[in-house]
Tab-separated table of C-alpha atoms in Angstrom:
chain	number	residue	atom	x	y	z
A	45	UNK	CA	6.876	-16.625	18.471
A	46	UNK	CA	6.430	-13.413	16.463
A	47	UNK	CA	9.233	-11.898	14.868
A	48	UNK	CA	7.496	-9.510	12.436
A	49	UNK	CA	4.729	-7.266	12.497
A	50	UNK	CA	3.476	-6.019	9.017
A	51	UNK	CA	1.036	-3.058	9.480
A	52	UNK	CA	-1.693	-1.382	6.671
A	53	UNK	CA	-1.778	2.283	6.956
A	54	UNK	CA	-5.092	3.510	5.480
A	55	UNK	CA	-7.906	2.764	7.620
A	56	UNK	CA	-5.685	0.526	9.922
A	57	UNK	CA	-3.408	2.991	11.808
A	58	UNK	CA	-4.715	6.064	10.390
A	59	UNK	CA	-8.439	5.970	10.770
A	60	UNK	CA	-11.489	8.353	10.869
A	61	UNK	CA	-9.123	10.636	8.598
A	62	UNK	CA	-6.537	10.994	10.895
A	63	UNK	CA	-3.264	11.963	8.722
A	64	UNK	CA	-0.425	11.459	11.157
A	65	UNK	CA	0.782	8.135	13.355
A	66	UNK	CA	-0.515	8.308	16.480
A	67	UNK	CA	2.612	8.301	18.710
A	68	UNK	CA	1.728	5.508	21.082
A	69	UNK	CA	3.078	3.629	17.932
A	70	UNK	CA	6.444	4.543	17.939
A	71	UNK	CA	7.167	3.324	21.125
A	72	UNK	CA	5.123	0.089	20.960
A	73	UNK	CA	8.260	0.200	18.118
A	74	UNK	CA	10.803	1.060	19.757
A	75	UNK	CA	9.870	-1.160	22.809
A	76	UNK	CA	9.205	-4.591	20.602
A	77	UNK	CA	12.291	-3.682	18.785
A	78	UNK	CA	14.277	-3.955	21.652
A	79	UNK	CA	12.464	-7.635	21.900
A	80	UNK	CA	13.995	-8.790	18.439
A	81	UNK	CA	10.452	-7.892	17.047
A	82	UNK	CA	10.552	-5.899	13.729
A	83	UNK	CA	7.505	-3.716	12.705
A	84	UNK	CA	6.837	-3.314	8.972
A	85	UNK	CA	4.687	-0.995	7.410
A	86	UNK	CA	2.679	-2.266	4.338
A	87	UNK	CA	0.801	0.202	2.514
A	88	UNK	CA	-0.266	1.093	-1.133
A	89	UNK	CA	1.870	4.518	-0.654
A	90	UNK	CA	5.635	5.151	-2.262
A	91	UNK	CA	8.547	4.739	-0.086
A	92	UNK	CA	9.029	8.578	0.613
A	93	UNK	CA	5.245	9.192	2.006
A	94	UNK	CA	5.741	6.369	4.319
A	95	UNK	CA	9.449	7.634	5.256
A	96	UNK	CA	7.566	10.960	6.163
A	97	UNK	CA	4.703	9.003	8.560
A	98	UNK	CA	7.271	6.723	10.201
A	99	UNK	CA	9.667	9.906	10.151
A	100	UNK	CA	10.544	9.188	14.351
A	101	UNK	CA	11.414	5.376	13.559
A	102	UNK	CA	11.963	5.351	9.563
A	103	UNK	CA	15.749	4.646	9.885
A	104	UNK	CA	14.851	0.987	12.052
A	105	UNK	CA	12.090	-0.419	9.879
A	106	UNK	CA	11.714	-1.713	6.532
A	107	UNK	CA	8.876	-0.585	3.970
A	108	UNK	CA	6.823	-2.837	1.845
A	109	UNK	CA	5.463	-0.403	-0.524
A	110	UNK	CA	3.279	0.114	-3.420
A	111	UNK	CA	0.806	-2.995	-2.820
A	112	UNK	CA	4.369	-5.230	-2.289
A	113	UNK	CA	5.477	-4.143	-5.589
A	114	UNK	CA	8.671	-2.389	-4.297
A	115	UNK	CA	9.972	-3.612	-0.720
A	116	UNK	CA	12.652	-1.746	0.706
A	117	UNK	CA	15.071	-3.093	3.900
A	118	UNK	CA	16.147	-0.798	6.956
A	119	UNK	CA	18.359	1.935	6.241
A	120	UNK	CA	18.717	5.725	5.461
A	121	UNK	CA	17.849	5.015	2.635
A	122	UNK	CA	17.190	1.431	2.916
A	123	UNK	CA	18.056	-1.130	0.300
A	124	UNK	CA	15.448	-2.261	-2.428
A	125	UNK	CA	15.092	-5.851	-1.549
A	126	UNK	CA	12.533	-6.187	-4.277
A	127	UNK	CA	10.813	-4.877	-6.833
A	128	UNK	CA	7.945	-6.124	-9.417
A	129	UNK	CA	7.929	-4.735	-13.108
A	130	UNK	CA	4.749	-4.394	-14.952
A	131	UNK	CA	4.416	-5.705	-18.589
A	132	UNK	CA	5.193	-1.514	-20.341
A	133	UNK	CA	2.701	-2.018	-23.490
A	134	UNK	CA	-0.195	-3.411	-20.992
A	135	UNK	CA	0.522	-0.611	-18.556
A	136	UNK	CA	0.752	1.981	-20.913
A	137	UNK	CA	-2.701	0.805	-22.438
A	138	UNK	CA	-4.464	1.043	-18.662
A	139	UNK	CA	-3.225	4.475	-18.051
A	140	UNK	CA	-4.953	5.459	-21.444
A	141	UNK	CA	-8.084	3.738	-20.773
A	142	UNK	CA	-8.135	5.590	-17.269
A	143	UNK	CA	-7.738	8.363	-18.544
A	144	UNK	CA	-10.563	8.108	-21.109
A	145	UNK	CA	-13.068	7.501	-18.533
A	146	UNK	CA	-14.717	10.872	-17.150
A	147	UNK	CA	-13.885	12.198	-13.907
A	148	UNK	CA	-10.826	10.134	-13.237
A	149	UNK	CA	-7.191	10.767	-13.075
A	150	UNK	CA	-4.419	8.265	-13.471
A	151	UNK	CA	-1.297	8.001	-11.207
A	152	UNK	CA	1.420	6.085	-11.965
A	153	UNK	CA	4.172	4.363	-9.516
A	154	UNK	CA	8.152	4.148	-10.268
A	155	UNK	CA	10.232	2.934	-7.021
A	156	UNK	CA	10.063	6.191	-5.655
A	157	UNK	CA	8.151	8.591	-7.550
A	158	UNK	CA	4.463	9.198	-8.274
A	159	UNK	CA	3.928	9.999	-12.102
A	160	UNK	CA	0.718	12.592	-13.157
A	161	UNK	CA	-0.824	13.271	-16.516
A	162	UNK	CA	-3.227	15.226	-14.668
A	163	UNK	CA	-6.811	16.236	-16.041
A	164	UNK	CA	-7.661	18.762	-13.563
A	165	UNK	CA	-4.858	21.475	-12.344
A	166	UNK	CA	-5.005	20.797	-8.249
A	167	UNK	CA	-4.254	17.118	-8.865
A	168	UNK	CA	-0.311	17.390	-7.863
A	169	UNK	CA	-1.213	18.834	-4.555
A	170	UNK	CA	-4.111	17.078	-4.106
A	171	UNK	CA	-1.167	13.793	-4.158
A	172	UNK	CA	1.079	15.935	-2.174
A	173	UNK	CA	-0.872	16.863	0.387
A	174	UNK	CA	-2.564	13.940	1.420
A	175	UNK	CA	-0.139	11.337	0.507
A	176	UNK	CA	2.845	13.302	0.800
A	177	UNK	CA	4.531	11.498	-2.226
A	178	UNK	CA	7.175	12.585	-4.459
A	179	UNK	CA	5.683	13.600	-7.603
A	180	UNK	CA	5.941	14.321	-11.502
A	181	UNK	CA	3.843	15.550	-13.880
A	182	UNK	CA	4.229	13.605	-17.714
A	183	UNK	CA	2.697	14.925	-20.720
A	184	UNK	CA	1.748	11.051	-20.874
A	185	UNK	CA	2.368	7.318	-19.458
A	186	UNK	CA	4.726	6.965	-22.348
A	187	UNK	CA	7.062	9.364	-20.622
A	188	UNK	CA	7.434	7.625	-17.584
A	189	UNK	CA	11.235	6.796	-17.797
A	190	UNK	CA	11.377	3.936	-14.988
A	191	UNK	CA	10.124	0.608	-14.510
A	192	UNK	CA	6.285	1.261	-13.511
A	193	UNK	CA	5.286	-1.172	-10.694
A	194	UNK	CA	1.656	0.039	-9.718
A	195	UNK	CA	-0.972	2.089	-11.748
A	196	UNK	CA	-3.997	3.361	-9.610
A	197	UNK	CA	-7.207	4.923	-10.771
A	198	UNK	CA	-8.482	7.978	-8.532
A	199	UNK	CA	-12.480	8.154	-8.610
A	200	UNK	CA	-13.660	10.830	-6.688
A	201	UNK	CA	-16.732	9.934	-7.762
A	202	UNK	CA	-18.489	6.752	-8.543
A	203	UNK	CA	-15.779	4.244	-7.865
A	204	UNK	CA	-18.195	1.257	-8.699
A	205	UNK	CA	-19.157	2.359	-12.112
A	206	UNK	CA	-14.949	2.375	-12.774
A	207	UNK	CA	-14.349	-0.893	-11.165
A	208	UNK	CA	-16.860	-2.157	-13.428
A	209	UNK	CA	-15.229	-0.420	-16.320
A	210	UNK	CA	-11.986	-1.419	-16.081
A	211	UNK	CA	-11.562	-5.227	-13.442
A	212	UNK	CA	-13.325	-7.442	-16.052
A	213	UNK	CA	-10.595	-6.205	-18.524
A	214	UNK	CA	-7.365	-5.927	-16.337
A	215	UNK	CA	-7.755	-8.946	-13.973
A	216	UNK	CA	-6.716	-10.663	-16.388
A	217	UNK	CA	-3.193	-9.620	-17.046
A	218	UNK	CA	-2.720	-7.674	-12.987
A	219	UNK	CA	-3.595	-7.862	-9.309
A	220	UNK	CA	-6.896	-5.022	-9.788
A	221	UNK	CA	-7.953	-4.520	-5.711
A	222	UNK	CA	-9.843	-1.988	-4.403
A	223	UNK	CA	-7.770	0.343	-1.790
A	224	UNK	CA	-9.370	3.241	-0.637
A	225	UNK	CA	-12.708	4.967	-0.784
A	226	UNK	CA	-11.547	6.771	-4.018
A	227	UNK	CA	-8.709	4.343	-4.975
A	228	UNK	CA	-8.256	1.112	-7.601
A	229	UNK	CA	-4.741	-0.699	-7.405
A	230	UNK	CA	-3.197	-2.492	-10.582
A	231	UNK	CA	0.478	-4.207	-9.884
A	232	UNK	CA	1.606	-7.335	-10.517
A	233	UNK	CA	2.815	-7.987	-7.301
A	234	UNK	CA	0.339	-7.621	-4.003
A	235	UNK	CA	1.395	-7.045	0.035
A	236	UNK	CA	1.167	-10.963	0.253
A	237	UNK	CA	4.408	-11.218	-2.737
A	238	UNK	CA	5.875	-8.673	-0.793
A	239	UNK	CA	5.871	-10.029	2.048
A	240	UNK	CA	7.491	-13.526	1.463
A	241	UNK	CA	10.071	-11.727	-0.895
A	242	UNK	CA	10.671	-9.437	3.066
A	243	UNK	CA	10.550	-12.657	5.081
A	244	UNK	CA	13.162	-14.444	2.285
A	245	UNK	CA	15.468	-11.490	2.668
A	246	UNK	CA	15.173	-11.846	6.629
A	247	UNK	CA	15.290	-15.528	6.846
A	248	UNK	CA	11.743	-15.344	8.515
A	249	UNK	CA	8.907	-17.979	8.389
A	250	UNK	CA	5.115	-16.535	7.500
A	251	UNK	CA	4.376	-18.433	10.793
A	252	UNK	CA	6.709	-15.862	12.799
A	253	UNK	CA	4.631	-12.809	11.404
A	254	UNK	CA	1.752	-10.859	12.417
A	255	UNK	CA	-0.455	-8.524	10.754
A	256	UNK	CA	-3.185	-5.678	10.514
A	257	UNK	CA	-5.402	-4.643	7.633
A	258	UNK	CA	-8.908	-3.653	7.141
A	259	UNK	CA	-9.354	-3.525	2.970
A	260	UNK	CA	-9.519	-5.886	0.021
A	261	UNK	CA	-5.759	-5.076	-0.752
A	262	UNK	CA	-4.536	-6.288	2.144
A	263	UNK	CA	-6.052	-10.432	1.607
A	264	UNK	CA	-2.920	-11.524	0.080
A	265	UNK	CA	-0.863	-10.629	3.433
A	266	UNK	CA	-3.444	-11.701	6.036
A	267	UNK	CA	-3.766	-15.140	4.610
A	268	UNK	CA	-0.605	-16.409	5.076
A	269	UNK	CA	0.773	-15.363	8.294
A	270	UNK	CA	0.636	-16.764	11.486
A	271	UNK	CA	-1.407	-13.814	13.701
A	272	UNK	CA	-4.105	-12.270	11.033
A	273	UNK	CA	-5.696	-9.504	12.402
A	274	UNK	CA	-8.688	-7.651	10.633
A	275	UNK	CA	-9.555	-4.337	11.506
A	276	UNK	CA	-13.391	-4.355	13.169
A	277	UNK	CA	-14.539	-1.764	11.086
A	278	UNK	CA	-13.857	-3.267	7.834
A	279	UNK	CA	-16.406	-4.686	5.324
A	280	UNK	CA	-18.949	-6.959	6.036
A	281	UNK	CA	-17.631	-9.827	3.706
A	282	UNK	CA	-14.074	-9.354	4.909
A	283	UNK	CA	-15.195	-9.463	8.622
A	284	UNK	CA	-16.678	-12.988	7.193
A	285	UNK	CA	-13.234	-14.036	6.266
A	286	UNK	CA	-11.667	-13.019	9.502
A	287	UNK	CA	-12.237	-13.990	12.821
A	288	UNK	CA	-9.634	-12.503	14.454
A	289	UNK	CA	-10.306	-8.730	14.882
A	290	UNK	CA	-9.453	-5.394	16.632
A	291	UNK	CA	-10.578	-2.219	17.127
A	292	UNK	CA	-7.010	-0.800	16.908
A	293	UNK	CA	-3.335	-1.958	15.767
A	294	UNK	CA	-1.911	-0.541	19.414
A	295	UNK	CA	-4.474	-2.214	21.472
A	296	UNK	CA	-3.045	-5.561	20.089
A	297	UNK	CA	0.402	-4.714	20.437
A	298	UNK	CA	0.222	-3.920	23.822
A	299	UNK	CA	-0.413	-7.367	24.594
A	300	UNK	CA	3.039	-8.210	23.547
């Protein structure tokens, strides 16, 4: 029996650059709600962006945020049920060597609050536009006065070239994923830690869980619950690792 659904965002319910939920989703909430079925959205974004997405349901379901590096529980505003420190020297060190590298800016994750020592002046509402986060701007990742829990590289341009420049390095000390067509992840945690840490907090097994995702980031979750589902337009290798796929997240839940 499923219990819990645990959704991706980014190229999983919004897709071909769609920027809002489609609404067919709120009520396939509502409706499996009312079934003792909770839905979970698990994205790379901060709490507050995916507050703002889920605006119509945000009060019922809890978040697993930042990669699984911060989870938060059902409320208004929900309870932190967990959240995943990085190592401060290490961290600051990445953001410098991100920011060294031509072309790419650096933003760094607290709880709630996206951190900018922007290069380029549009940056902030470039981050506030499309990802709707709550942001500050730092003269440097020194300044940062919270716990950081993710650090993400944004290549607008020749994401390969960075990934080359920086995974060999960082793997080694952090979770380094790719999650977006312009976007590297580094946390310590991933969405498959935060989602055991969720189904501890809500006495639920991984076997009672389904979920969606159609990027490298979203491995760690998909392996270890009961209903996997990969998204059909997803890469090649991943599509290899997945038999079980969709076209969409609402087609699926219609079925139950």
């Amino acid at each position: 029996m499923i219990r819990l659904i645990a959704s991706d965002i980014d190229g999983t319910l919004l897709q071909n650059g769609a920027t809002e939920i489609p609404p067919e989703i709120f009520a396939h909430i509502r409706r499996l709600g009312g079934k003792g079925i909770l839905f979970c959205p698990a994205s790379g974004r901060q709490y507050t962006s995916l507050r703002r997405l889920f605006a119509p349901v945000a009060d019922k379901v809890p978040f697993l945020c930042e990669n699984g590096a911060v989870v938060y529980g059902a409320g208004s505003p929900g309870p932190i049920l967990s959240k995943t420190a990085m190592d401060r020297r290490l961290s600051e060190e990445l953001c410098r060597e991100i920011l060294a590298l031509p072309g790419v800016e650096v933003l760094i994750s607290g709880a709630d609050t996206s951190y900018l020592c922007p290069k380029t002046p549009d940056l902030e509402e470039k981050i506030r536009w499309f990802l709707g986060n709550r942001t500050a701007v730092l003269p440097g990742p020194e300044e940062v006065p919270e716990d950081i829990v993710k650090i993400s590289a944004y290549c607008p341009r020749d994401m390969e070239a960075v990934k080359a420049a920086l995974f060999p390095k960082w793997e080694v000390h952090f979770r380094c994923a790719v999650a977006g067509a312009v976007w590297l992840d580094f946390t310590l945690a991933d969405k498959g830690v935060g989602l055991r840490r969720l189904c501890k907090a809500l006495s639920l097994d991984l076997k009672e869980v389904m979920a969606f995702g159609d990027n490298y980031n979203d491995v760690s979750m998909l392996e270890q619950v009961g209903r996997p589902y990969l998204m059909e337009n997803a890469a090649s290798e991943l599509r290899a690792r997945f038999s079980t796929r969709c076209r969409t997240v609402a087609e699926v839940l219609e079925t139950l």
